[in-house]
mmCIF file with all atom_site columns, C-alpha atoms and ligand atoms in Angstrom:
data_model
loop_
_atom_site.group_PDB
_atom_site.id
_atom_site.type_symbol
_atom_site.label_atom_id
_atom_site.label_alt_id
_atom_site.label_comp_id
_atom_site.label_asym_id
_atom_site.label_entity_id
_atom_site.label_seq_id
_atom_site.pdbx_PDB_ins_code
_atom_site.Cartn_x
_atom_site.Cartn_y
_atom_site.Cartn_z
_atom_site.occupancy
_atom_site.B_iso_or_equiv
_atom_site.pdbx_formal_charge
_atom_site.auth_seq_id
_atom_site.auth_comp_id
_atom_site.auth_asym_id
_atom_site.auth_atom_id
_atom_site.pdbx_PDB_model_num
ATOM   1   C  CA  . UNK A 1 1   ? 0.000   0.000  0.000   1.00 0.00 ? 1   UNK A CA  1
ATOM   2   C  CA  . UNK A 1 2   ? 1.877   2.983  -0.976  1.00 0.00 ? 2   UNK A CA  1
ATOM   3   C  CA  . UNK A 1 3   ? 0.016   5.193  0.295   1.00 0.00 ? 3   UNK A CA  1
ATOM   4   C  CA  . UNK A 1 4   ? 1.736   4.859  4.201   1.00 0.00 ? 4   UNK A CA  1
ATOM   5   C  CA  . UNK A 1 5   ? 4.705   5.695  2.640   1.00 0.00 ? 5   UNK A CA  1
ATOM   6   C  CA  . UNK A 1 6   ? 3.193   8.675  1.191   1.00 0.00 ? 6   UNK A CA  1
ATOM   7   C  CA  . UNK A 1 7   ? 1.854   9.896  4.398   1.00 0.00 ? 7   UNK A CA  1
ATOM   8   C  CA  . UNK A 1 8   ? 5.691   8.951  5.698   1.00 0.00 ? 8   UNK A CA  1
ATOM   9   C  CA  . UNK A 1 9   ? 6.799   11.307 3.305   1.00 0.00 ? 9   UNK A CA  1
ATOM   10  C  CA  . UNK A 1 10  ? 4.190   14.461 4.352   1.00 0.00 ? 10  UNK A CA  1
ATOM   11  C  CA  . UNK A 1 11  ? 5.233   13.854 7.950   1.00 0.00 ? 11  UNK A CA  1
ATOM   12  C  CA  . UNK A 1 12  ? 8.864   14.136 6.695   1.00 0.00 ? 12  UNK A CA  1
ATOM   13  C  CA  . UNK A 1 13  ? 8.105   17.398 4.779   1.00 0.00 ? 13  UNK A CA  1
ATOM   14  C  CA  . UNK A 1 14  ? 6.182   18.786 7.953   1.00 0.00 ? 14  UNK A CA  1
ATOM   15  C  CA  . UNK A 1 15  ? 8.804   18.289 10.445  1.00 0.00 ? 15  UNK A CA  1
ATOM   16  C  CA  . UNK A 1 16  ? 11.368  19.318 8.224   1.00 0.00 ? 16  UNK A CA  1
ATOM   17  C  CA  . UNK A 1 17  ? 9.625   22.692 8.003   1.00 0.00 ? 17  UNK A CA  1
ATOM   18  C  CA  . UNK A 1 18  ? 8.654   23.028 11.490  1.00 0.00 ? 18  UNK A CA  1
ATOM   19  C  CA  . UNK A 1 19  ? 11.985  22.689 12.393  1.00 0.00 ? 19  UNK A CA  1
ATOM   20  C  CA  . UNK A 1 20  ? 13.135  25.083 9.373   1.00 0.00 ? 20  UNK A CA  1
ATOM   21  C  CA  . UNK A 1 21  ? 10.667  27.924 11.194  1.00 0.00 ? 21  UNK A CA  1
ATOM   22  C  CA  . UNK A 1 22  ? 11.475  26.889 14.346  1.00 0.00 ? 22  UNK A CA  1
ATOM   23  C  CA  . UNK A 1 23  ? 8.073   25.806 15.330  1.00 0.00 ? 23  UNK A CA  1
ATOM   24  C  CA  . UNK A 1 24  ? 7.017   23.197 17.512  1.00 0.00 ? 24  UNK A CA  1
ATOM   25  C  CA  . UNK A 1 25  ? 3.564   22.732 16.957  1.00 0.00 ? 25  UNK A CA  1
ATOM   26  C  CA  . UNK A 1 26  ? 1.238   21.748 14.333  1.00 0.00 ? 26  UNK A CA  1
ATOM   27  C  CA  . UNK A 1 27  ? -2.142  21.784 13.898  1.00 0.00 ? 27  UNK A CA  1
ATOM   28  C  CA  . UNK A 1 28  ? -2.858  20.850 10.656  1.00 0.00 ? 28  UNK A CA  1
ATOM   29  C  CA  . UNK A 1 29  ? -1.244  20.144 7.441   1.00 0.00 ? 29  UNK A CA  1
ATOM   30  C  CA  . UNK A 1 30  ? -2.659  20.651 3.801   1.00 0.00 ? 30  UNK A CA  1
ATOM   31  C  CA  . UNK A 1 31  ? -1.711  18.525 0.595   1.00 0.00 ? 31  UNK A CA  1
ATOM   32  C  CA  . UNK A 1 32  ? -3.059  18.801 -2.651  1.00 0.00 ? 32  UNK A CA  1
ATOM   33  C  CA  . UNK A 1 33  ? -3.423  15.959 -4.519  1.00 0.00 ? 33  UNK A CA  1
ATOM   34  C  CA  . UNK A 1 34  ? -4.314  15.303 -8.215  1.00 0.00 ? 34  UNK A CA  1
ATOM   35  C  CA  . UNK A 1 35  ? -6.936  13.316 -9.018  1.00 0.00 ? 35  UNK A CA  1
ATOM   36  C  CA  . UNK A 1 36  ? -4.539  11.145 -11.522 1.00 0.00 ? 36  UNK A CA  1
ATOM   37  C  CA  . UNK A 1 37  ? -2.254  11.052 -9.217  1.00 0.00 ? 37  UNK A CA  1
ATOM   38  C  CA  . UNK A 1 38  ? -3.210  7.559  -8.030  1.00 0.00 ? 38  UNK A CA  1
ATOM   39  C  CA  . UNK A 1 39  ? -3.700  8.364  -4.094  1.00 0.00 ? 39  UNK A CA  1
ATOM   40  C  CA  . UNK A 1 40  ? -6.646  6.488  -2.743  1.00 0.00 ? 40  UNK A CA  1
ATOM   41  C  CA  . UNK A 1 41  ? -7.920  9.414  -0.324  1.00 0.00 ? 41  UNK A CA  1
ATOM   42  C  CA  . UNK A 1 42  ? -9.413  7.024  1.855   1.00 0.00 ? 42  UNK A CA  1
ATOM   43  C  CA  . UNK A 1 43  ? -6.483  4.787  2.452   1.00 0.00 ? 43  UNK A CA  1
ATOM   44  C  CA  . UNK A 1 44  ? -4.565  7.796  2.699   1.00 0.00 ? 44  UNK A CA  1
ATOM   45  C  CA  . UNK A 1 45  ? -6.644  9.248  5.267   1.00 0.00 ? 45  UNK A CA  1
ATOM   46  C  CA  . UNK A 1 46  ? -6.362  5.785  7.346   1.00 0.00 ? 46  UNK A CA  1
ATOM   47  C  CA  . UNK A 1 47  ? -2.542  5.431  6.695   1.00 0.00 ? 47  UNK A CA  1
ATOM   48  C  CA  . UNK A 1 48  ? -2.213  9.209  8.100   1.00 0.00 ? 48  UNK A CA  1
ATOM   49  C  CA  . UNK A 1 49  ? -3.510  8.137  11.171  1.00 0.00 ? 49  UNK A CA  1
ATOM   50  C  CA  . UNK A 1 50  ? -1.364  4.964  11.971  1.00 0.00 ? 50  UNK A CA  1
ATOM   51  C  CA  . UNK A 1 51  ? 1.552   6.851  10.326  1.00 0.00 ? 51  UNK A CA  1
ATOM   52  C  CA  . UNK A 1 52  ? 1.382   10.207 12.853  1.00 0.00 ? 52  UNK A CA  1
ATOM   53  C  CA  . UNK A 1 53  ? 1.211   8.489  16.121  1.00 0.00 ? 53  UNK A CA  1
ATOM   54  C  CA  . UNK A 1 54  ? 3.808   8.843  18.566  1.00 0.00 ? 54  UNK A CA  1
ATOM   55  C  CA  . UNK A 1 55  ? 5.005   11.474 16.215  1.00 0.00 ? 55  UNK A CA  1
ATOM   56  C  CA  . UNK A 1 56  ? 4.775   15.533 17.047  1.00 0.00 ? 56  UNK A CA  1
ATOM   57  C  CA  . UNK A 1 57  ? 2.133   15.409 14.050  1.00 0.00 ? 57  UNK A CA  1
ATOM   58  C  CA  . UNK A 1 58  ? 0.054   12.687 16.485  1.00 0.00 ? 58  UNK A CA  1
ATOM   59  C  CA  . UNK A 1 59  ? -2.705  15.781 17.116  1.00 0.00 ? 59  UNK A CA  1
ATOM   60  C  CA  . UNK A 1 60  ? -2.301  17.953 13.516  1.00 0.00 ? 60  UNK A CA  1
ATOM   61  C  CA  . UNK A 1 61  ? -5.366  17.178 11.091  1.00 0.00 ? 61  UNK A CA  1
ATOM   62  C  CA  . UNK A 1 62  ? -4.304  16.474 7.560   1.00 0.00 ? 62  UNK A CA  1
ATOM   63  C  CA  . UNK A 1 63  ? -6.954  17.602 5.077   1.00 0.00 ? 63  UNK A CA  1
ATOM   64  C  CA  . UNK A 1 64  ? -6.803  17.287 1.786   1.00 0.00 ? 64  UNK A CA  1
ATOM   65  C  CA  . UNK A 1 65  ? -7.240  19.423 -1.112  1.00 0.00 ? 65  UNK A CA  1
ATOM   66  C  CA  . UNK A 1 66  ? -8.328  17.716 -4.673  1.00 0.00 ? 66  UNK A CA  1
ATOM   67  C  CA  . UNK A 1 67  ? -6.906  19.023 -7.801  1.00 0.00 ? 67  UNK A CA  1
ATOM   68  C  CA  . UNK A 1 68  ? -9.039  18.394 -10.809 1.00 0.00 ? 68  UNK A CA  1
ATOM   69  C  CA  . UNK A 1 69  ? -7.276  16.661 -13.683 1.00 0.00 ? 69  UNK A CA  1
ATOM   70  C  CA  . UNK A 1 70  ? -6.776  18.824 -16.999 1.00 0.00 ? 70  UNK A CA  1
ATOM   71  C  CA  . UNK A 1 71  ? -5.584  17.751 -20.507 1.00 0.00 ? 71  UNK A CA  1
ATOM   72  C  CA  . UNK A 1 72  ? -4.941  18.375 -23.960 1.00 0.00 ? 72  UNK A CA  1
ATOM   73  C  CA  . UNK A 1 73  ? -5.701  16.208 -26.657 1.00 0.00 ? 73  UNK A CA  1
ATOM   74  C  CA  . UNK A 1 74  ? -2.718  15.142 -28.466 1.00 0.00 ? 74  UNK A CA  1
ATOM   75  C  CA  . UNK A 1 75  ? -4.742  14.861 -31.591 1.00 0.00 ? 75  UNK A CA  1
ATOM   76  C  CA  . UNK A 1 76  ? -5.868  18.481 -31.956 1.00 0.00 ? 76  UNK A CA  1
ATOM   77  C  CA  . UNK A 1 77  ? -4.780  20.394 -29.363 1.00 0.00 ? 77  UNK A CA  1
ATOM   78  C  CA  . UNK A 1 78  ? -7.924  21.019 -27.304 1.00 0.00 ? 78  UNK A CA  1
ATOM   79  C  CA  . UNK A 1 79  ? -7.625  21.457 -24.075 1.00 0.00 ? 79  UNK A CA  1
ATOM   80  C  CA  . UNK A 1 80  ? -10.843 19.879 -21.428 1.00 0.00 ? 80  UNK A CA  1
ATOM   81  C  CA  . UNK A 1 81  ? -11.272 18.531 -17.691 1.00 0.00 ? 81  UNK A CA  1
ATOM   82  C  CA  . UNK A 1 82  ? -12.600 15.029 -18.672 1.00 0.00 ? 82  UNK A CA  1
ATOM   83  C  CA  . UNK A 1 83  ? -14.955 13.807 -16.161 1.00 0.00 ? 83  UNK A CA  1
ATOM   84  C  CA  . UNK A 1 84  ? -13.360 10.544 -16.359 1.00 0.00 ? 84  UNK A CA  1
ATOM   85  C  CA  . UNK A 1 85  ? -10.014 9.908  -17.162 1.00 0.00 ? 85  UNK A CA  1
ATOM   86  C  CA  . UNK A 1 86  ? -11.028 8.010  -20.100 1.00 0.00 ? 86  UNK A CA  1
ATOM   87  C  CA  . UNK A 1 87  ? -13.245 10.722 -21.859 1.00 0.00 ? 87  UNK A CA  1
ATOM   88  C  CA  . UNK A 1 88  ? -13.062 10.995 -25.536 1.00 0.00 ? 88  UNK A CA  1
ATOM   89  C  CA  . UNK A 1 89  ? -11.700 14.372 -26.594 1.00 0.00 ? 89  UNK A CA  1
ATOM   90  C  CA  . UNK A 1 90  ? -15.007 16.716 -27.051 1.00 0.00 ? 90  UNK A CA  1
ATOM   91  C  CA  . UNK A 1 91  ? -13.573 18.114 -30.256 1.00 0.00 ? 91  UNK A CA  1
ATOM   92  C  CA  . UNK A 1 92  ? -12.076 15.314 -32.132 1.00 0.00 ? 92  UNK A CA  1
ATOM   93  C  CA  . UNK A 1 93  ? -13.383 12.327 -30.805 1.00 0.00 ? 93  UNK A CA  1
ATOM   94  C  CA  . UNK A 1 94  ? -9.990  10.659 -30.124 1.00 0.00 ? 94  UNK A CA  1
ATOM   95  C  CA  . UNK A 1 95  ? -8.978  9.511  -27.035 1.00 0.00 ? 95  UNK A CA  1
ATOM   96  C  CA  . UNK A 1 96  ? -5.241  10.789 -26.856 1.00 0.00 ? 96  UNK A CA  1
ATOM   97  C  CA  . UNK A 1 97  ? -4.878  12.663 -23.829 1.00 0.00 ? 97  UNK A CA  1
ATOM   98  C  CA  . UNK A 1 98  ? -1.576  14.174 -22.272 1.00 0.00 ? 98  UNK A CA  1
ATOM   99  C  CA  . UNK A 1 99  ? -2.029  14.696 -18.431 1.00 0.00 ? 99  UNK A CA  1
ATOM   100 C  CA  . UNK A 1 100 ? -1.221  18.706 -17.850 1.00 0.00 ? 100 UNK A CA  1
ATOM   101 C  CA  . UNK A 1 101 ? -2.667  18.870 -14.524 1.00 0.00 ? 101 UNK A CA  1
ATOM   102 C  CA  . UNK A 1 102 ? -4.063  16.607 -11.832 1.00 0.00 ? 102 UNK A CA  1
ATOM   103 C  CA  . UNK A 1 103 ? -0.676  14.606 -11.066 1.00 0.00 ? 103 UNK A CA  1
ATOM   104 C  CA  . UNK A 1 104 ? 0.184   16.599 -7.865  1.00 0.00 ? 104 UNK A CA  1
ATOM   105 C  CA  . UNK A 1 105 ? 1.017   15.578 -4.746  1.00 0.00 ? 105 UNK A CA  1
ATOM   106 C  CA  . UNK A 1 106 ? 2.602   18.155 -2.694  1.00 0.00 ? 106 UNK A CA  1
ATOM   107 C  CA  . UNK A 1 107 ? 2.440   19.646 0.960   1.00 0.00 ? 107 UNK A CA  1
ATOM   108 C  CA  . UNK A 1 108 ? 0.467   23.098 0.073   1.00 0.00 ? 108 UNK A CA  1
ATOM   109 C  CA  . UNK A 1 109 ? -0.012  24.498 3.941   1.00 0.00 ? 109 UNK A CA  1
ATOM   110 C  CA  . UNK A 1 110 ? 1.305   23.806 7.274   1.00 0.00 ? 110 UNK A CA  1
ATOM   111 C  CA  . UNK A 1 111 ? -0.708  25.688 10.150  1.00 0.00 ? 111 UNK A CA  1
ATOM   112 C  CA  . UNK A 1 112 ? 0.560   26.104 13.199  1.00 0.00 ? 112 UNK A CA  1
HETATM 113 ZN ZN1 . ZN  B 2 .   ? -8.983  16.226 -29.767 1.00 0.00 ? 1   ZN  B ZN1 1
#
């Protein structure tokens, strides 16, 4: 399940900052996350949990911000949000689509 090592790797970021601003307390933490980027929220969510305690991060909330996936048909150039990753283009028909946005996964916020 990769996603415990994904939630390793937030915690990682997050302390690393804390300790960059000299802070010793967190209340939350925000990551934004692409919907193509292949993170089951859920099991994300459940790893968080296991993954913080007995950490500093054991009482900060993660929440989670979803970024909607873009693309442009490599066909004709048209740019859409398909609903599903496996929409046709809605100009050409084809199905040829180069991911431009919706791959993230990054630590946006830490709150203090
Ligand atoms: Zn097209």
């Amino acid at each position: 399940m990769h996603e415990f090592s994904i939630a390793q790797h937030i915690i990682e970021i997050a302390l690393q900052t804390a300790k960059e601003h000299d802070v010793d307390q967190i209340s939350s933490v925000e990551v934004e996350i692409g919907q193509a980027a292949g993170v089951v929220i859920e099991a994300l969510e459940f790893a968080w949990e296991s993954v913080v305690r007995d950490t500093p991060l054991q009482d900060a909330a993660l929440t989670i911000k979803i970024i909607p996936v873009s693309v442009v048909c490599r066909t004709c150039g048209m740019n859409y949000s398909p609903r599903e990753l496996l929409d046709l283009c809605p100009q050409c028909g084809d199905m040829n689509p180069e991911i431009i946005r919706g791959k993230e996964l990054r630590v946006s916020a830490i709150v203090t």
